[in-house]
CSV table of C-alpha atoms in Angstrom, one decimal:
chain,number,residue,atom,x,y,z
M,29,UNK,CA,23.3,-50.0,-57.1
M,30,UNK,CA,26.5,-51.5,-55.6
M,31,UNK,CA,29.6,-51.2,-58.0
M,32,UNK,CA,30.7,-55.2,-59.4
M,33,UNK,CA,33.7,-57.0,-58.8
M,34,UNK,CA,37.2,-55.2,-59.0
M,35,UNK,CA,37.6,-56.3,-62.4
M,36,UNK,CA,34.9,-56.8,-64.9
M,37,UNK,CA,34.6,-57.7,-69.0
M,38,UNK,CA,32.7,-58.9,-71.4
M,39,UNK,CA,29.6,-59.0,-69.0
M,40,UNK,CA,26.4,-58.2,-71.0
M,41,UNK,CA,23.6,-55.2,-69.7
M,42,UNK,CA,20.0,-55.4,-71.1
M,43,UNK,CA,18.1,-52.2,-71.6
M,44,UNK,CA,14.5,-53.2,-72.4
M,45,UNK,CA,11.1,-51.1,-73.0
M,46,UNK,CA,8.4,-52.6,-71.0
M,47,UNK,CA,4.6,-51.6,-71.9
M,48,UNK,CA,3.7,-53.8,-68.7
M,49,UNK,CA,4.5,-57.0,-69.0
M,50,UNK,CA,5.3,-56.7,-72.6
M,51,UNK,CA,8.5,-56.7,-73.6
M,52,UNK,CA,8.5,-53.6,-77.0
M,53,UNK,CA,12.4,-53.0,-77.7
M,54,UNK,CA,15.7,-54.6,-76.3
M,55,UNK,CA,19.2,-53.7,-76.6
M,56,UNK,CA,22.6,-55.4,-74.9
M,57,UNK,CA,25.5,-54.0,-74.1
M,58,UNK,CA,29.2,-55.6,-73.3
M,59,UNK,CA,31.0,-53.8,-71.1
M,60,UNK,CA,34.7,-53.0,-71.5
M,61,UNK,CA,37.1,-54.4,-69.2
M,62,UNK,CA,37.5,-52.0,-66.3
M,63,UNK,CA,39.2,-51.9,-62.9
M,64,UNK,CA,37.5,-50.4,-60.4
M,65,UNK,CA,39.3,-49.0,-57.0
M,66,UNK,CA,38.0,-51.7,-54.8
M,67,UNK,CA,37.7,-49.2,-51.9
M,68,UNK,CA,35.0,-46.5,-50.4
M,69,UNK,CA,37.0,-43.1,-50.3
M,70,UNK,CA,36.8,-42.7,-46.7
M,71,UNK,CA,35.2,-39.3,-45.4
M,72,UNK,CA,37.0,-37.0,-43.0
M,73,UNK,CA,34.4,-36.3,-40.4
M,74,UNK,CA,36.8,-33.1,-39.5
M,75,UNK,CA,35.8,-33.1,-36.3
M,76,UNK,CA,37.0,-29.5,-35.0
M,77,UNK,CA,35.3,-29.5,-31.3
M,78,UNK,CA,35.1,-31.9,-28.3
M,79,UNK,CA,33.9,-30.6,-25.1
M,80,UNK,CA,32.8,-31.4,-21.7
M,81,UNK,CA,30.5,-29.2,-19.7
M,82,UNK,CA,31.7,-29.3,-16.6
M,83,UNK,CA,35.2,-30.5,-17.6
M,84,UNK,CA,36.1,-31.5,-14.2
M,85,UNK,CA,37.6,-34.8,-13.3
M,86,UNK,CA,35.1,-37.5,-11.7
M,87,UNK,CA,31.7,-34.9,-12.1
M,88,UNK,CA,28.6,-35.9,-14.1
M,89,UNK,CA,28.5,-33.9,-17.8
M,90,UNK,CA,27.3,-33.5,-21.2
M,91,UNK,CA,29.6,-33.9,-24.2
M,92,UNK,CA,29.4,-31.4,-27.2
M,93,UNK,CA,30.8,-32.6,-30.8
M,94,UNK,CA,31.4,-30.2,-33.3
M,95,UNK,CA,32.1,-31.4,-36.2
M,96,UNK,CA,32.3,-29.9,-40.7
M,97,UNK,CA,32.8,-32.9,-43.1
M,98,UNK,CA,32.5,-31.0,-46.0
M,99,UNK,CA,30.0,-33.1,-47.8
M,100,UNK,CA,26.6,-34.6,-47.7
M,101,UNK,CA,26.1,-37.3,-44.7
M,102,UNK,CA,23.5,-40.0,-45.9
M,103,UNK,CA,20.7,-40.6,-44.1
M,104,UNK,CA,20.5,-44.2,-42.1
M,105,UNK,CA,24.4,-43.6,-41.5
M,106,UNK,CA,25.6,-44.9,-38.4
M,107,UNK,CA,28.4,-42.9,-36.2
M,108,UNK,CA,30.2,-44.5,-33.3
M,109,UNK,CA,32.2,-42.7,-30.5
M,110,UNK,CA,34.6,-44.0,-28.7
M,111,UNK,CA,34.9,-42.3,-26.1
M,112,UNK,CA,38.8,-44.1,-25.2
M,113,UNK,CA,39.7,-46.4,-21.4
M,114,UNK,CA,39.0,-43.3,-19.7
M,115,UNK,CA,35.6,-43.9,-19.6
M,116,UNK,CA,35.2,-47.3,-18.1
M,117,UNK,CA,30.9,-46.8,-18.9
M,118,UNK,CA,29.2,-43.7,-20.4
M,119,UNK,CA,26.6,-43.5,-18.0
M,120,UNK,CA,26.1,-44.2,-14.3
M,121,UNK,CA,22.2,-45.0,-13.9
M,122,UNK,CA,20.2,-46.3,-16.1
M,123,UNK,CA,20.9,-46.9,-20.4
M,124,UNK,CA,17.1,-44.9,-20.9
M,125,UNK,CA,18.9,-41.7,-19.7
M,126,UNK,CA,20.8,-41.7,-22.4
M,127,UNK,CA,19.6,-38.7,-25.5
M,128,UNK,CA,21.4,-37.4,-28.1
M,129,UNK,CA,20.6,-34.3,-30.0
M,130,UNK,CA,21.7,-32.8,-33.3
M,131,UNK,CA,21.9,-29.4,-34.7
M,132,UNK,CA,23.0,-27.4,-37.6
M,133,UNK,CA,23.7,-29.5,-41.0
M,134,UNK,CA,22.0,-32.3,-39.4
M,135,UNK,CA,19.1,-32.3,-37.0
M,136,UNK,CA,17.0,-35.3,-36.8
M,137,UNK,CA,19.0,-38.7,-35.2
M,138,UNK,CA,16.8,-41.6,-35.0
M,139,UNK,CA,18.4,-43.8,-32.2
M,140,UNK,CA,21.0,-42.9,-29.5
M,141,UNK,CA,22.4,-45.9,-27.9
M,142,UNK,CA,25.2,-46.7,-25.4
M,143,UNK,CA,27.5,-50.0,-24.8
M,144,UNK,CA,30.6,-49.5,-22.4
M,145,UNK,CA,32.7,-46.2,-23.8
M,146,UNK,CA,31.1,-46.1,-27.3
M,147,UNK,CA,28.1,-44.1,-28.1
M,148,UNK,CA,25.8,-44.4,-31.3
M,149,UNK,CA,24.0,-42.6,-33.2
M,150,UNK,CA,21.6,-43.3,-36.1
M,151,UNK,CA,21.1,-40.4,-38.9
M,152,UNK,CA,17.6,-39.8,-39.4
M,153,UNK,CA,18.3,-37.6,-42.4
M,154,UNK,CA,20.8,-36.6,-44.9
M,155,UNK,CA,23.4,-34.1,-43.8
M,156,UNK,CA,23.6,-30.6,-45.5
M,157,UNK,CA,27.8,-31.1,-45.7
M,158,UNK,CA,27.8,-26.7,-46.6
M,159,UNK,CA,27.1,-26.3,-42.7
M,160,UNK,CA,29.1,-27.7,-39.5
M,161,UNK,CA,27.1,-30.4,-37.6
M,162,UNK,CA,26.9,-29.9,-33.4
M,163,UNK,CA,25.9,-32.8,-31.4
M,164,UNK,CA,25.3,-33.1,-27.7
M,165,UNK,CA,24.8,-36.1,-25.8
M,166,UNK,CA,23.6,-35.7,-22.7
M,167,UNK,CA,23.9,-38.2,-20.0
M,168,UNK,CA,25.9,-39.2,-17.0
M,169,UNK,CA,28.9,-39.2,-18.2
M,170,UNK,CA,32.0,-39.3,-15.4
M,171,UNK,CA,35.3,-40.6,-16.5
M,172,UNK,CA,36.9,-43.1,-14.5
M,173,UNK,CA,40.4,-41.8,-14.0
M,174,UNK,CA,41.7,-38.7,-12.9
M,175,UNK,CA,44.1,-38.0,-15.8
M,176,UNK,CA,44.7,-34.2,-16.9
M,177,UNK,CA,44.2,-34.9,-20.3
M,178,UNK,CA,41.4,-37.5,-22.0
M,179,UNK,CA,43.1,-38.8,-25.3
M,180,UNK,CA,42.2,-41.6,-27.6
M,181,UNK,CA,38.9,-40.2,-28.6
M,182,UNK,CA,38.2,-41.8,-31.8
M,183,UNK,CA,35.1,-42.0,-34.2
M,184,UNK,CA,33.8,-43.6,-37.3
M,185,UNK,CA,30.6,-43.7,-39.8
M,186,UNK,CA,29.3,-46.6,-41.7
M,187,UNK,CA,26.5,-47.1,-44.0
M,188,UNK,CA,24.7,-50.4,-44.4
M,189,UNK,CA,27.6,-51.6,-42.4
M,190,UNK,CA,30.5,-50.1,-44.4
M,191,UNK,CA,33.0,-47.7,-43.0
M,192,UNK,CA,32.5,-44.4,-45.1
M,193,UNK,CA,34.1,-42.3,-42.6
M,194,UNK,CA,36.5,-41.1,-39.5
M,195,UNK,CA,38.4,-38.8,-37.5
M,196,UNK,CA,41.9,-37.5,-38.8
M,197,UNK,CA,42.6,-36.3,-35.7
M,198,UNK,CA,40.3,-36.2,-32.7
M,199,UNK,CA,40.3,-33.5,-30.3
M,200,UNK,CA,42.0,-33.8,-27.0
M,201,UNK,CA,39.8,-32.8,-23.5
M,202,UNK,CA,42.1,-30.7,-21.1
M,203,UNK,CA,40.2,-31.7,-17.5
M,204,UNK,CA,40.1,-29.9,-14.1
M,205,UNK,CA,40.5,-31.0,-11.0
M,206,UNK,CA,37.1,-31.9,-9.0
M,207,UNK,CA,35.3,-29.1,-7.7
M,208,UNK,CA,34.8,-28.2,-4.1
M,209,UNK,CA,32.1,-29.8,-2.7
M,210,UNK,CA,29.1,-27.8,-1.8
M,211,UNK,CA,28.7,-29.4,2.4
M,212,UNK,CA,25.4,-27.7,3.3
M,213,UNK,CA,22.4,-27.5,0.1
M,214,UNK,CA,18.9,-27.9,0.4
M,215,UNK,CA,16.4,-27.9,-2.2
M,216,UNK,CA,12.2,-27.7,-1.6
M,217,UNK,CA,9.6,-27.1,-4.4
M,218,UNK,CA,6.0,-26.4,-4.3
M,219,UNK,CA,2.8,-27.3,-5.6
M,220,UNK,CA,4.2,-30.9,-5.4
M,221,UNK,CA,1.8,-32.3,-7.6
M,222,UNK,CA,2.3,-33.9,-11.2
M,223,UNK,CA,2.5,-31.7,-13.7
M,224,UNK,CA,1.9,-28.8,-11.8
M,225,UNK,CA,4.1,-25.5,-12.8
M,226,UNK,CA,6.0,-25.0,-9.8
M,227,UNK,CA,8.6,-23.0,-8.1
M,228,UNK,CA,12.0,-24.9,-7.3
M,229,UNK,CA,14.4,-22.9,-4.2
M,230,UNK,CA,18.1,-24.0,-3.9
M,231,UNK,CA,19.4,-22.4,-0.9
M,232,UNK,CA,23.4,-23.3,0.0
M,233,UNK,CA,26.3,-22.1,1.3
M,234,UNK,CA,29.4,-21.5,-0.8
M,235,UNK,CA,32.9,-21.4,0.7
M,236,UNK,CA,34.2,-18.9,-1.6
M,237,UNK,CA,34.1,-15.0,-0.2
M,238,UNK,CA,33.4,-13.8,-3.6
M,239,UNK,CA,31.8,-13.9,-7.2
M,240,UNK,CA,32.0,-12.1,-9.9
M,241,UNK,CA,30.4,-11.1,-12.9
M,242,UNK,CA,32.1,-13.3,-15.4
M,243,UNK,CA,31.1,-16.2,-13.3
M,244,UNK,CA,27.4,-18.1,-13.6
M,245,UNK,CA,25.4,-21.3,-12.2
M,246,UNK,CA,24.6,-24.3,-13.3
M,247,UNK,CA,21.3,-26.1,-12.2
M,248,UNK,CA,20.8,-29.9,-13.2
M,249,UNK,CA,17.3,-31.4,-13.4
M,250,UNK,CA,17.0,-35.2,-13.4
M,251,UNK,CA,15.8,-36.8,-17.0
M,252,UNK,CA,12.4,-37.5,-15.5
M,253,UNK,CA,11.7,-34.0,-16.0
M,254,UNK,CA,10.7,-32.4,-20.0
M,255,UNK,CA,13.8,-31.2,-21.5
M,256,UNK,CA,12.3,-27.7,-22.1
M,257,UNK,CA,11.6,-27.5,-18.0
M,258,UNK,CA,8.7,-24.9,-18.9
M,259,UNK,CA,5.9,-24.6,-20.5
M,260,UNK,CA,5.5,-20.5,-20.7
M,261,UNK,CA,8.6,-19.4,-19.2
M,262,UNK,CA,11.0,-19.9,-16.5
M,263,UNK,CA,12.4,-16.6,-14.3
M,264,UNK,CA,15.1,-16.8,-11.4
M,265,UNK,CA,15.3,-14.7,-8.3
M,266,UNK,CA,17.4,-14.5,-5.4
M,267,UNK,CA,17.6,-12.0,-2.5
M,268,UNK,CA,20.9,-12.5,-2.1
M,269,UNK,CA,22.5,-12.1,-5.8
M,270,UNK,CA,23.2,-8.6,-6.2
M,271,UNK,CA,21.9,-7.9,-10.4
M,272,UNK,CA,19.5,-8.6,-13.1
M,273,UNK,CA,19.5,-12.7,-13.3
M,274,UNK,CA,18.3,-14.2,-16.3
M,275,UNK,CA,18.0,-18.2,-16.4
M,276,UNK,CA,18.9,-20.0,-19.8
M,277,UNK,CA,17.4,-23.6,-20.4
M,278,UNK,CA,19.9,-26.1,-21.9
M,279,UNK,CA,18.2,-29.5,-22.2
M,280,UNK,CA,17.2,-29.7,-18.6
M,281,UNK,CA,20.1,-27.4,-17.7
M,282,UNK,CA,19.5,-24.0,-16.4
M,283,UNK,CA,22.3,-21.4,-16.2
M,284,UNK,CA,21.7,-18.5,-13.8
M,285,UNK,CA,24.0,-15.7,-14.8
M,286,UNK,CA,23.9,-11.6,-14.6
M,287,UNK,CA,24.9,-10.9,-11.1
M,288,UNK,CA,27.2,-8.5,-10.4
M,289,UNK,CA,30.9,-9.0,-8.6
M,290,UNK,CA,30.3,-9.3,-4.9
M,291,UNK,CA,31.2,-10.5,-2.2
M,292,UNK,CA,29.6,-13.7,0.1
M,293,UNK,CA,28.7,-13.3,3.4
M,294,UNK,CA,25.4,-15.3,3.9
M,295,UNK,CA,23.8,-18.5,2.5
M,296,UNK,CA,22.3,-18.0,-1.4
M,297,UNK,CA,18.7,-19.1,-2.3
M,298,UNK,CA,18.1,-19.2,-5.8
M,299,UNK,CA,14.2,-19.6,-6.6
M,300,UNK,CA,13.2,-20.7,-10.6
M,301,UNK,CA,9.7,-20.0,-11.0
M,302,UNK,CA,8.0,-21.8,-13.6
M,303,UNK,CA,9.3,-25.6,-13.7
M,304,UNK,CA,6.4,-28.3,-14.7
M,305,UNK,CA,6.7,-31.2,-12.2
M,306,UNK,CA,7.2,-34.6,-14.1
M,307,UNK,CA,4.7,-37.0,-14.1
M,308,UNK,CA,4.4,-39.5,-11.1
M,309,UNK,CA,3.7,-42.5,-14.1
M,310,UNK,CA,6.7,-45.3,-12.8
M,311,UNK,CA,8.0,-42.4,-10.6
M,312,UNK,CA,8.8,-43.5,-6.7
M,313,UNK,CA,11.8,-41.0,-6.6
M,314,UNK,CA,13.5,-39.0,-9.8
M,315,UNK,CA,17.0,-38.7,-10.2
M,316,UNK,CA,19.4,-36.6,-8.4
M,317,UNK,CA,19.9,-32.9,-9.3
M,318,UNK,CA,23.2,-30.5,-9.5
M,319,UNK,CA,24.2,-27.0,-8.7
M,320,UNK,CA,27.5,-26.1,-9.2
M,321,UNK,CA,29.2,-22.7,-9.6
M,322,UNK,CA,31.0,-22.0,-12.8
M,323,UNK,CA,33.4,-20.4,-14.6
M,324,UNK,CA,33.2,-20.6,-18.4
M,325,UNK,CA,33.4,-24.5,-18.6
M,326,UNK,CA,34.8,-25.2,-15.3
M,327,UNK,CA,32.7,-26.3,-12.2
M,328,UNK,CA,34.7,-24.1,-9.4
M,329,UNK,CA,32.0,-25.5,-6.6
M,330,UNK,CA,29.3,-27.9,-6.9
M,331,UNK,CA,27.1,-31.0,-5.7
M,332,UNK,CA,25.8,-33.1,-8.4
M,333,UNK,CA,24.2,-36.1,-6.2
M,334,UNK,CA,21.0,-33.7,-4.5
M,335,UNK,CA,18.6,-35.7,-3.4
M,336,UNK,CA,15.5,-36.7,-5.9
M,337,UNK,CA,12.1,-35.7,-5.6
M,338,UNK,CA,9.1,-37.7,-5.1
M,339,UNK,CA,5.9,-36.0,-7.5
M,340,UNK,CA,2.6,-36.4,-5.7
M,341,UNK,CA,-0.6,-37.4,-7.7
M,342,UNK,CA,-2.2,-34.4,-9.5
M,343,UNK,CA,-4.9,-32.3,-7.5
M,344,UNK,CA,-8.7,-32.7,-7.5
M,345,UNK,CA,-10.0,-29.7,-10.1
M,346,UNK,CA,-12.0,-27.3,-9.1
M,347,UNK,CA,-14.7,-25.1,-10.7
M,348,UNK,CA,-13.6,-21.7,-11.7
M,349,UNK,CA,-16.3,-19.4,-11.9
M,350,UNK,CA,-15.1,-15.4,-12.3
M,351,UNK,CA,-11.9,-13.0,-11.2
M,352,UNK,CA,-13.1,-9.5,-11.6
M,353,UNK,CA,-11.2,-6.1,-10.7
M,354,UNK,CA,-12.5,-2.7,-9.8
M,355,UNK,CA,-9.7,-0.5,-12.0
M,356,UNK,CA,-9.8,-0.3,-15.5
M,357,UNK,CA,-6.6,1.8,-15.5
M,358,UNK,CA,-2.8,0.3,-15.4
M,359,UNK,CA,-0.3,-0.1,-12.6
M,360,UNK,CA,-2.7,1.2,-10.0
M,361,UNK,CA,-3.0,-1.0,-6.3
M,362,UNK,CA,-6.3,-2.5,-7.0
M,363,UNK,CA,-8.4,-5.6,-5.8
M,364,UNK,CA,-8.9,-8.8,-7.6
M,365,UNK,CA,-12.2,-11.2,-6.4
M,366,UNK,CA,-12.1,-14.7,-7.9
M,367,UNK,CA,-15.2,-17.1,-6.9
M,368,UNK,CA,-14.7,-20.6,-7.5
M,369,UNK,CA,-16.1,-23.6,-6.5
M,370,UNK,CA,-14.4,-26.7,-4.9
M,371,UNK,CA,-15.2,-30.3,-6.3
């Protein structure tokens, strides 16, 4: 129920009892002249992180908000970013590879929209204001100027088209120059087919003499692929990484880390086992994929702009009739015979 006017008197209430559409027992009530504040106390959004991933100057990233108002969010609550001049547009492709995602005190957000350097977001639910709220946005986001530090970051939240809250202070970005650019990178995948799990090689050729331990990679799909990239699980290998690798999946990121400190003396191929091909539905190329070497935030070499992939049409099924073994005991060399028959 919205509040009345600023000042109000002498206004009567009715309280009735209803049994249907019969009216049993009525009582009015006069209120007493009060004023009323006239204003929404406005909520500190406290937002406590704002982050790039890479943070280098003119390179495709993903922005992280972190953010603990204290207090219950409503749900259907609007939030707007602006994301300040140095960002002349938020994305450079298309406005449908554009998500945002929520996590923590709030984790449903019904729309995710862009217009020029502002972002919106729609609350699908209310907040739980005991715990912080994280949101990424992941898109194309590369800033248009090459200034050391972004400022002028602002944000607000309305409901129903009422501001009901901001930002104090916003976080400041500290940037990084561009990375060096990764000249010789090829990329080849197989099966080729839609929807296929497939295995994905990078090989390149870094012009750094050494890594080290602290240090991981970053591989980019293209939004035409699921954000999860797998469907069981993804692995990476490379003969040339000296270590245990393990690959992470951030929202069509992978992160390749757990190689030792070593030295480079000969192109790198790393292989991901496990990717599902998008579909080819509206597909003639995807979007470009990345690979960048990286040092906590920081991209130290890279190439965001590899080359697309075309998916072919999905296979003719065949008939699978048996796969039988002659060992019944474990990790023994053994033979496996499966029969099948083609369509």
């Amino acid at each position: 129920v919205l509040n009345p006017a600023a000042t109000i008197g002498g206004d009567v209430f009715t309280v009735a009892v209803m049994d249907g559409v019969d009216t049993i027992e009525t009582a009015d009530i006069t209120a007493t002249a009060t004023t009323l504040s006239g204003t929404f106390a406005i909520i500190d959004l406290n937002v406590q992180v704002a982050e790039l991933l890479p943070r280098n100057q003119q390179v495709d990233a993903w922005f992280r908000l972190e953010m603990d108002p204290g207090e219950d969010l409503p749900v259907n609550s609007v939030m707007t970013v602006d994301f300040s001049t140095h960002f002349g547009n938020l994305f450079s492709s298309t406005a449908s590879e554009v998500e945002c995602y929520a996590f923590g005190g709030l984790t449903k957000l019904i729309e995710c929209s862009v217009a020029g350097q502002f972002l919106t977001m729609k609350f699908g639910e209310k907040s739980d204001g005991t715990v912080p709220i994280e949101i990424y946005f992941f898109g194309l986001i590369r800033y248009s100027t090459g200034a050391a530090t972004l400022t002028g970051f602002d944000a607000t939240l309305e409901y129903e088209g009422v501001p009901i809250g901001n930002v104090g202070t916003f976080p400041d970005i500290d940037t990084e120059p561009s990375p060096t650019l990764i000249d010789t990178l090829s990329m080849d995948y197989y099966p080729r087919n839609e929807a296929e799990i497939a295995n994905y090689e990078f090989t390149f050729e870094l012009s750094e003499t050494s890594i080290t331990a602290e240090q991981y990679f970053l591989i980019r799909f293209p939004f035409d692929f699921d954000p999860n990239l797998f469907k069981y699980q993804i692995e990476a290998v490379s003969d040339q990484l000296e270590g245990y690798l393990t690959a992470q999946v951030i929202h069509r990121q992978v992160i390749v880390d757990g190689f030792y400190d070593m030295d480079v003396t000969e192109p790198i191929t790393i292989r991901l086992f496990g990717i599902v091909n998008p579909n080819k539905v509206d597909i003639t190329r995807t979007g470009s994929f990345g690979l960048a070497l990286m040092e906590e935030d920081i991209a130290i070499e890279g190439k965001f702009d590899i080359t697309g992939i075309i998916p072919l049409l999905a296979p003719n099924s065949i008939q699978f009739i048996s796969l039988t073994s002659t060992l019944e005991e474990a990790r023994y060399l053994d033979t496996f015979t499966m029969e099948f028959l083609p369509r």
